[in-house]
Amino acid sequence: MNAAYPYTVDSQEGDGYLVQFLDFAEAFTEGATLEEAAFNAVEVLSLVIEQRLADGRAIPPPSADEGHPLAYPQASAQAALLMRQAREAQGKTLADMARALQTSWPSAQRLEHAGSNPTLKQLERAAAALGKRLTIGLA
């Protein structure tokens, strides 16, 4: 599963750069430099994904990048997003996950909440319950 979201960067009149995500109308930011704009892109992407997860709203898969720059959400948002996507792809509910992990529904729900900071061991168990394997990479 992929969590790299493409965005556009446009020079603003006067100074700085405007960032807008292709997949989230509410995700936009700016920066004085391209580096600052890219940093802020990660921040706003993470916040939008965290809020959508908290609200139970849909999160679209990333569009094809077609040469656009990419932003990955922060690790906590990315882990929660990937857990939700994997669970939903298998048609499982949070109750199904709780049963598979032999835990409570709130504990299973925390795996899909970016602020809960599950341990690697918890993520590995959840991935295994979904027939997956946890992998870690640097981008």
JSON list of N, CA and C in Angstrom, two decimals, residues 2-5 21 23-24 26-27 41-62 71-82 84-85 112-115:
[
{"chain": "A", "resi": 2, "resn": "ASN", "atom": "N", "xyz": [0.40, 2.25, -0.64]},
{"chain": "A", "resi": 2, "resn": "ASN", "atom": "CA", "xyz": [1.18, 3.46, -0.84]},
{"chain": "A", "resi": 2, "resn": "ASN", "atom": "C", "xyz": [0.56, 4.62, -0.06]},
{"chain": "A", "resi": 3, "resn": "ALA", "atom": "N", "xyz": [1.40, 5.43, 0.57]},
{"chain": "A", "resi": 3, "resn": "ALA", "atom": "CA", "xyz": [0.92, 6.60, 1.29]},
{"chain": "A", "resi": 3, "resn": "ALA", "atom": "C", "xyz": [1.61, 7.87, 0.81]},
{"chain": "A", "resi": 4, "resn": "ALA", "atom": "N", "xyz": [2.17, 7.85, -0.40]},
{"chain": "A", "resi": 4, "resn": "ALA", "atom": "CA", "xyz": [2.85, 9.02, -0.96]},
{"chain": "A", "resi": 4, "resn": "ALA", "atom": "C", "xyz": [1.85, 9.81, -1.79]},
{"chain": "A", "resi": 5, "resn": "TYR", "atom": "N", "xyz": [1.52, 11.00, -1.32]},
{"chain": "A", "resi": 5, "resn": "TYR", "atom": "CA", "xyz": [0.51, 11.82, -1.98]},
{"chain": "A", "resi": 5, "resn": "TYR", "atom": "C", "xyz": [1.16, 12.94, -2.80]},
{"chain": "A", "resi": 21, "resn": "PHE", "atom": "N", "xyz": [-2.62, 19.77, -2.50]},
{"chain": "A", "resi": 21, "resn": "PHE", "atom": "CA", "xyz": [-2.65, 18.33, -2.74]},
{"chain": "A", "resi": 21, "resn": "PHE", "atom": "C", "xyz": [-3.72, 17.98, -3.76]},
{"chain": "A", "resi": 23, "resn": "ASP", "atom": "N", "xyz": [-5.33, 15.17, -3.97]},
{"chain": "A", "resi": 23, "resn": "ASP", "atom": "CA", "xyz": [-6.36, 14.28, -3.45]},
{"chain": "A", "resi": 23, "resn": "ASP", "atom": "C", "xyz": [-7.16, 14.83, -2.27]},
{"chain": "A", "resi": 24, "resn": "PHE", "atom": "N", "xyz": [-6.77, 15.97, -1.76]},
{"chain": "A", "resi": 24, "resn": "PHE", "atom": "CA", "xyz": [-7.44, 16.56, -0.60]},
{"chain": "A", "resi": 24, "resn": "PHE", "atom": "C", "xyz": [-7.66, 18.05, -0.85]},
{"chain": "A", "resi": 26, "resn": "GLU", "atom": "N", "xyz": [-8.94, 20.18, 1.02]},
{"chain": "A", "resi": 26, "resn": "GLU", "atom": "CA", "xyz": [-8.69, 20.97, 2.22]},
{"chain": "A", "resi": 26, "resn": "GLU", "atom": "C", "xyz": [-7.21, 21.02, 2.60]},
{"chain": "A", "resi": 27, "resn": "ALA", "atom": "N", "xyz": [-6.36, 20.36, 1.85]},
{"chain": "A", "resi": 27, "resn": "ALA", "atom": "CA", "xyz": [-4.93, 20.30, 2.19]},
{"chain": "A", "resi": 27, "resn": "ALA", "atom": "C", "xyz": [-4.13, 21.23, 1.30]},
{"chain": "A", "resi": 41, "resn": "ALA", "atom": "N", "xyz": [4.16, 20.79, 3.60]},
{"chain": "A", "resi": 41, "resn": "ALA", "atom": "CA", "xyz": [3.28, 19.84, 2.90]},
{"chain": "A", "resi": 41, "resn": "ALA", "atom": "C", "xyz": [3.11, 18.57, 3.74]},
{"chain": "A", "resi": 42, "resn": "VAL", "atom": "N", "xyz": [4.19, 18.06, 4.30]},
{"chain": "A", "resi": 42, "resn": "VAL", "atom": "CA", "xyz": [4.12, 16.87, 5.15]},
{"chain": "A", "resi": 42, "resn": "VAL", "atom": "C", "xyz": [3.25, 17.15, 6.38]},
{"chain": "A", "resi": 43, "resn": "GLU", "atom": "N", "xyz": [3.44, 18.31, 6.97]},
{"chain": "A", "resi": 43, "resn": "GLU", "atom": "CA", "xyz": [2.67, 18.69, 8.15]},
{"chain": "A", "resi": 43, "resn": "GLU", "atom": "C", "xyz": [1.17, 18.72, 7.86]},
{"chain": "A", "resi": 44, "resn": "VAL", "atom": "N", "xyz": [0.78, 19.43, 6.80]},
{"chain": "A", "resi": 44, "resn": "VAL", "atom": "CA", "xyz": [-0.65, 19.57, 6.50]},
{"chain": "A", "resi": 44, "resn": "VAL", "atom": "C", "xyz": [-1.24, 18.24, 6.05]},
{"chain": "A", "resi": 45, "resn": "LEU", "atom": "N", "xyz": [-0.50, 17.45, 5.29]},
{"chain": "A", "resi": 45, "resn": "LEU", "atom": "CA", "xyz": [-1.00, 16.13, 4.87]},
{"chain": "A", "resi": 45, "resn": "LEU", "atom": "C", "xyz": [-1.27, 15.26, 6.10]},
{"chain": "A", "resi": 46, "resn": "SER", "atom": "N", "xyz": [-0.33, 15.26, 7.03]},
{"chain": "A", "resi": 46, "resn": "SER", "atom": "CA", "xyz": [-0.50, 14.46, 8.24]},
{"chain": "A", "resi": 46, "resn": "SER", "atom": "C", "xyz": [-1.72, 14.90, 9.03]},
{"chain": "A", "resi": 47, "resn": "LEU", "atom": "N", "xyz": [-1.91, 16.20, 9.17]},
{"chain": "A", "resi": 47, "resn": "LEU", "atom": "CA", "xyz": [-3.06, 16.72, 9.92]},
{"chain": "A", "resi": 47, "resn": "LEU", "atom": "C", "xyz": [-4.38, 16.38, 9.25]},
{"chain": "A", "resi": 48, "resn": "VAL", "atom": "N", "xyz": [-4.44, 16.48, 7.94]},
{"chain": "A", "resi": 48, "resn": "VAL", "atom": "CA", "xyz": [-5.67, 16.15, 7.22]},
{"chain": "A", "resi": 48, "resn": "VAL", "atom": "C", "xyz": [-5.99, 14.66, 7.36]},
{"chain": "A", "resi": 49, "resn": "ILE", "atom": "N", "xyz": [-4.99, 13.82, 7.21]},
{"chain": "A", "resi": 49, "resn": "ILE", "atom": "CA", "xyz": [-5.22, 12.37, 7.36]},
{"chain": "A", "resi": 49, "resn": "ILE", "atom": "C", "xyz": [-5.63, 12.04, 8.79]},
{"chain": "A", "resi": 50, "resn": "GLU", "atom": "N", "xyz": [-4.96, 12.62, 9.77]},
{"chain": "A", "resi": 50, "resn": "GLU", "atom": "CA", "xyz": [-5.33, 12.38, 11.17]},
{"chain": "A", "resi": 50, "resn": "GLU", "atom": "C", "xyz": [-6.78, 12.77, 11.43]},
{"chain": "A", "resi": 51, "resn": "GLN", "atom": "N", "xyz": [-7.20, 13.92, 10.92]},
{"chain": "A", "resi": 51, "resn": "GLN", "atom": "CA", "xyz": [-8.57, 14.39, 11.15]},
{"chain": "A", "resi": 51, "resn": "GLN", "atom": "C", "xyz": [-9.58, 13.49, 10.45]},
{"chain": "A", "resi": 52, "resn": "ARG", "atom": "N", "xyz": [-9.28, 13.09, 9.23]},
{"chain": "A", "resi": 52, "resn": "ARG", "atom": "CA", "xyz": [-10.20, 12.20, 8.52]},
{"chain": "A", "resi": 52, "resn": "ARG", "atom": "C", "xyz": [-10.32, 10.86, 9.22]},
{"chain": "A", "resi": 53, "resn": "LEU", "atom": "N", "xyz": [-9.21, 10.33, 9.72]},
{"chain": "A", "resi": 53, "resn": "LEU", "atom": "CA", "xyz": [-9.26, 9.08, 10.48]},
{"chain": "A", "resi": 53, "resn": "LEU", "atom": "C", "xyz": [-10.12, 9.25, 11.73]},
{"chain": "A", "resi": 54, "resn": "ALA", "atom": "N", "xyz": [-9.91, 10.35, 12.46]},
{"chain": "A", "resi": 54, "resn": "ALA", "atom": "CA", "xyz": [-10.67, 10.60, 13.68]},
{"chain": "A", "resi": 54, "resn": "ALA", "atom": "C", "xyz": [-12.16, 10.75, 13.40]},
{"chain": "A", "resi": 55, "resn": "ASP", "atom": "N", "xyz": [-12.50, 11.35, 12.26]},
{"chain": "A", "resi": 55, "resn": "ASP", "atom": "CA", "xyz": [-13.90, 11.56, 11.90]},
{"chain": "A", "resi": 55, "resn": "ASP", "atom": "C", "xyz": [-14.52, 10.33, 11.23]},
{"chain": "A", "resi": 56, "resn": "GLY", "atom": "N", "xyz": [-13.71, 9.32, 10.92]},
{"chain": "A", "resi": 56, "resn": "GLY", "atom": "CA", "xyz": [-14.23, 8.14, 10.21]},
{"chain": "A", "resi": 56, "resn": "GLY", "atom": "C", "xyz": [-14.54, 8.43, 8.75]},
{"chain": "A", "resi": 57, "resn": "ARG", "atom": "N", "xyz": [-13.92, 9.48, 8.21]},
{"chain": "A", "resi": 57, "resn": "ARG", "atom": "CA", "xyz": [-14.17, 9.86, 6.81]},
{"chain": "A", "resi": 57, "resn": "ARG", "atom": "C", "xyz": [-13.26, 9.08, 5.87]},
{"chain": "A", "resi": 58, "resn": "ALA", "atom": "N", "xyz": [-13.68, 9.02, 4.64]},
{"chain": "A", "resi": 58, "resn": "ALA", "atom": "CA", "xyz": [-12.91, 8.32, 3.61]},
{"chain": "A", "resi": 58, "resn": "ALA", "atom": "C", "xyz": [-11.58, 9.03, 3.36]},
{"chain": "A", "resi": 59, "resn": "ILE", "atom": "N", "xyz": [-10.58, 8.23, 3.05]},
{"chain": "A", "resi": 59, "resn": "ILE", "atom": "CA", "xyz": [-9.28, 8.75, 2.67]},
{"chain": "A", "resi": 59, "resn": "ILE", "atom": "C", "xyz": [-8.95, 8.16, 1.31]},
{"chain": "A", "resi": 60, "resn": "PRO", "atom": "N", "xyz": [-8.86, 9.00, 0.30]},
{"chain": "A", "resi": 60, "resn": "PRO", "atom": "CA", "xyz": [-8.64, 8.48, -1.05]},
{"chain": "A", "resi": 60, "resn": "PRO", "atom": "C", "xyz": [-7.23, 7.91, -1.19]},
{"chain": "A", "resi": 61, "resn": "PRO", "atom": "N", "xyz": [-7.09, 6.94, -2.09]},
{"chain": "A", "resi": 61, "resn": "PRO", "atom": "CA", "xyz": [-5.73, 6.49, -2.39]},
{"chain": "A", "resi": 61, "resn": "PRO", "atom": "C", "xyz": [-5.00, 7.60, -3.14]},
{"chain": "A", "resi": 62, "resn": "PRO", "atom": "N", "xyz": [-3.68, 7.60, -3.07]},
{"chain": "A", "resi": 62, "resn": "PRO", "atom": "CA", "xyz": [-2.93, 8.65, -3.77]},
{"chain": "A", "resi": 62, "resn": "PRO", "atom": "C", "xyz": [-3.14, 8.58, -5.28]},
{"chain": "A", "resi": 71, "resn": "ALA", "atom": "N", "xyz": [4.57, 13.75, -0.99]},
{"chain": "A", "resi": 71, "resn": "ALA", "atom": "CA", "xyz": [4.71, 13.90, 0.46]},
{"chain": "A", "resi": 71, "resn": "ALA", "atom": "C", "xyz": [4.18, 12.63, 1.12]},
{"chain": "A", "resi": 72, "resn": "TYR", "atom": "N", "xyz": [4.91, 12.17, 2.11]},
{"chain": "A", "resi": 72, "resn": "TYR", "atom": "CA", "xyz": [4.47, 11.06, 2.94]},
{"chain": "A", "resi": 72, "resn": "TYR", "atom": "C", "xyz": [3.98, 11.63, 4.27]},
{"chain": "A", "resi": 73, "resn": "PRO", "atom": "N", "xyz": [2.86, 11.15, 4.79]},
{"chain": "A", "resi": 73, "resn": "PRO", "atom": "CA", "xyz": [2.44, 11.64, 6.10]},
{"chain": "A", "resi": 73, "resn": "PRO", "atom": "C", "xyz": [3.45, 11.22, 7.17]},
{"chain": "A", "resi": 74, "resn": "GLN", "atom": "N", "xyz": [3.43, 11.91, 8.30]},
{"chain": "A", "resi": 74, "resn": "GLN", "atom": "CA", "xyz": [4.30, 11.54, 9.40]},
{"chain": "A", "resi": 74, "resn": "GLN", "atom": "C", "xyz": [4.02, 10.09, 9.79]},
{"chain": "A", "resi": 75, "resn": "ALA", "atom": "N", "xyz": [4.99, 9.45, 10.42]},
{"chain": "A", "resi": 75, "resn": "ALA", "atom": "CA", "xyz": [4.93, 8.02, 10.71]},
{"chain": "A", "resi": 75, "resn": "ALA", "atom": "C", "xyz": [3.66, 7.62, 11.46]},
{"chain": "A", "resi": 76, "resn": "SER", "atom": "N", "xyz": [3.25, 8.40, 12.45]},
{"chain": "A", "resi": 76, "resn": "SER", "atom": "CA", "xyz": [2.07, 8.02, 13.24]},
{"chain": "A", "resi": 76, "resn": "SER", "atom": "C", "xyz": [0.80, 8.04, 12.37]},
{"chain": "A", "resi": 77, "resn": "ALA", "atom": "N", "xyz": [0.67, 9.05, 11.52]},
{"chain": "A", "resi": 77, "resn": "ALA", "atom": "CA", "xyz": [-0.49, 9.12, 10.62]},
{"chain": "A", "resi": 77, "resn": "ALA", "atom": "C", "xyz": [-0.41, 8.03, 9.56]},
{"chain": "A", "resi": 78, "resn": "GLN", "atom": "N", "xyz": [0.79, 7.78, 9.07]},
{"chain": "A", "resi": 78, "resn": "GLN", "atom": "CA", "xyz": [0.97, 6.75, 8.05]},
{"chain": "A", "resi": 78, "resn": "GLN", "atom": "C", "xyz": [0.63, 5.36, 8.58]},
{"chain": "A", "resi": 79, "resn": "ALA", "atom": "N", "xyz": [1.07, 5.05, 9.80]},
{"chain": "A", "resi": 79, "resn": "ALA", "atom": "CA", "xyz": [0.78, 3.74, 10.39]},
{"chain": "A", "resi": 79, "resn": "ALA", "atom": "C", "xyz": [-0.73, 3.56, 10.58]},
{"chain": "A", "resi": 80, "resn": "ALA", "atom": "N", "xyz": [-1.39, 4.59, 11.10]},
{"chain": "A", "resi": 80, "resn": "ALA", "atom": "CA", "xyz": [-2.84, 4.50, 11.32]},
{"chain": "A", "resi": 80, "resn": "ALA", "atom": "C", "xyz": [-3.58, 4.34, 9.99]},
{"chain": "A", "resi": 81, "resn": "LEU", "atom": "N", "xyz": [-3.16, 5.11, 8.99]},
{"chain": "A", "resi": 81, "resn": "LEU", "atom": "CA", "xyz": [-3.78, 5.02, 7.67]},
{"chain": "A", "resi": 81, "resn": "LEU", "atom": "C", "xyz": [-3.60, 3.64, 7.05]},
{"chain": "A", "resi": 82, "resn": "LEU", "atom": "N", "xyz": [-2.38, 3.12, 7.09]},
{"chain": "A", "resi": 82, "resn": "LEU", "atom": "CA", "xyz": [-2.11, 1.82, 6.48]},
{"chain": "A", "resi": 82, "resn": "LEU", "atom": "C", "xyz": [-2.86, 0.70, 7.20]},
{"chain": "A", "resi": 84, "resn": "ARG", "atom": "N", "xyz": [-5.78, 1.01, 8.73]},
{"chain": "A", "resi": 84, "resn": "ARG", "atom": "CA", "xyz": [-7.18, 1.13, 8.30]},
{"chain": "A", "resi": 84, "resn": "ARG", "atom": "C", "xyz": [-7.37, 0.60, 6.89]},
{"chain": "A", "resi": 85, "resn": "GLN", "atom": "N", "xyz": [-6.49, 0.98, 5.97]},
{"chain": "A", "resi": 85, "resn": "GLN", "atom": "CA", "xyz": [-6.61, 0.53, 4.59]},
{"chain": "A", "resi": 85, "resn": "GLN", "atom": "C", "xyz": [-6.52, -1.00, 4.49]},
{"chain": "A", "resi": 112, "resn": "GLU", "atom": "N", "xyz": [-5.80, 2.67, 14.67]},
{"chain": "A", "resi": 112, "resn": "GLU", "atom": "CA", "xyz": [-6.15, 3.54, 13.55]},
{"chain": "A", "resi": 112, "resn": "GLU", "atom": "C", "xyz": [-6.31, 4.99, 13.99]},
{"chain": "A", "resi": 113, "resn": "HIS", "atom": "N", "xyz": [-5.73, 5.32, 15.11]},
{"chain": "A", "resi": 113, "resn": "HIS", "atom": "CA", "xyz": [-5.74, 6.70, 15.61]},
{"chain": "A", "resi": 113, "resn": "HIS", "atom": "C", "xyz": [-4.29, 7.18, 15.67]},
{"chain": "A", "resi": 114, "resn": "ALA", "atom": "N", "xyz": [-4.00, 8.22, 14.90]},
{"chain": "A", "resi": 114, "resn": "ALA", "atom": "CA", "xyz": [-2.62, 8.67, 14.74]},
{"chain": "A", "resi": 114, "resn": "ALA", "atom": "C", "xyz": [-1.98, 9.12, 16.05]},
{"chain": "A", "resi": 115, "resn": "GLY", "atom": "N", "xyz": [-2.74, 9.57, 16.99]},
{"chain": "A", "resi": 115, "resn": "GLY", "atom": "CA", "xyz": [-2.16, 10.05, 18.25]},
{"chain": "A", "resi": 115, "resn": "GLY", "atom": "C", "xyz": [-1.91, 8.98, 19.28]}
]
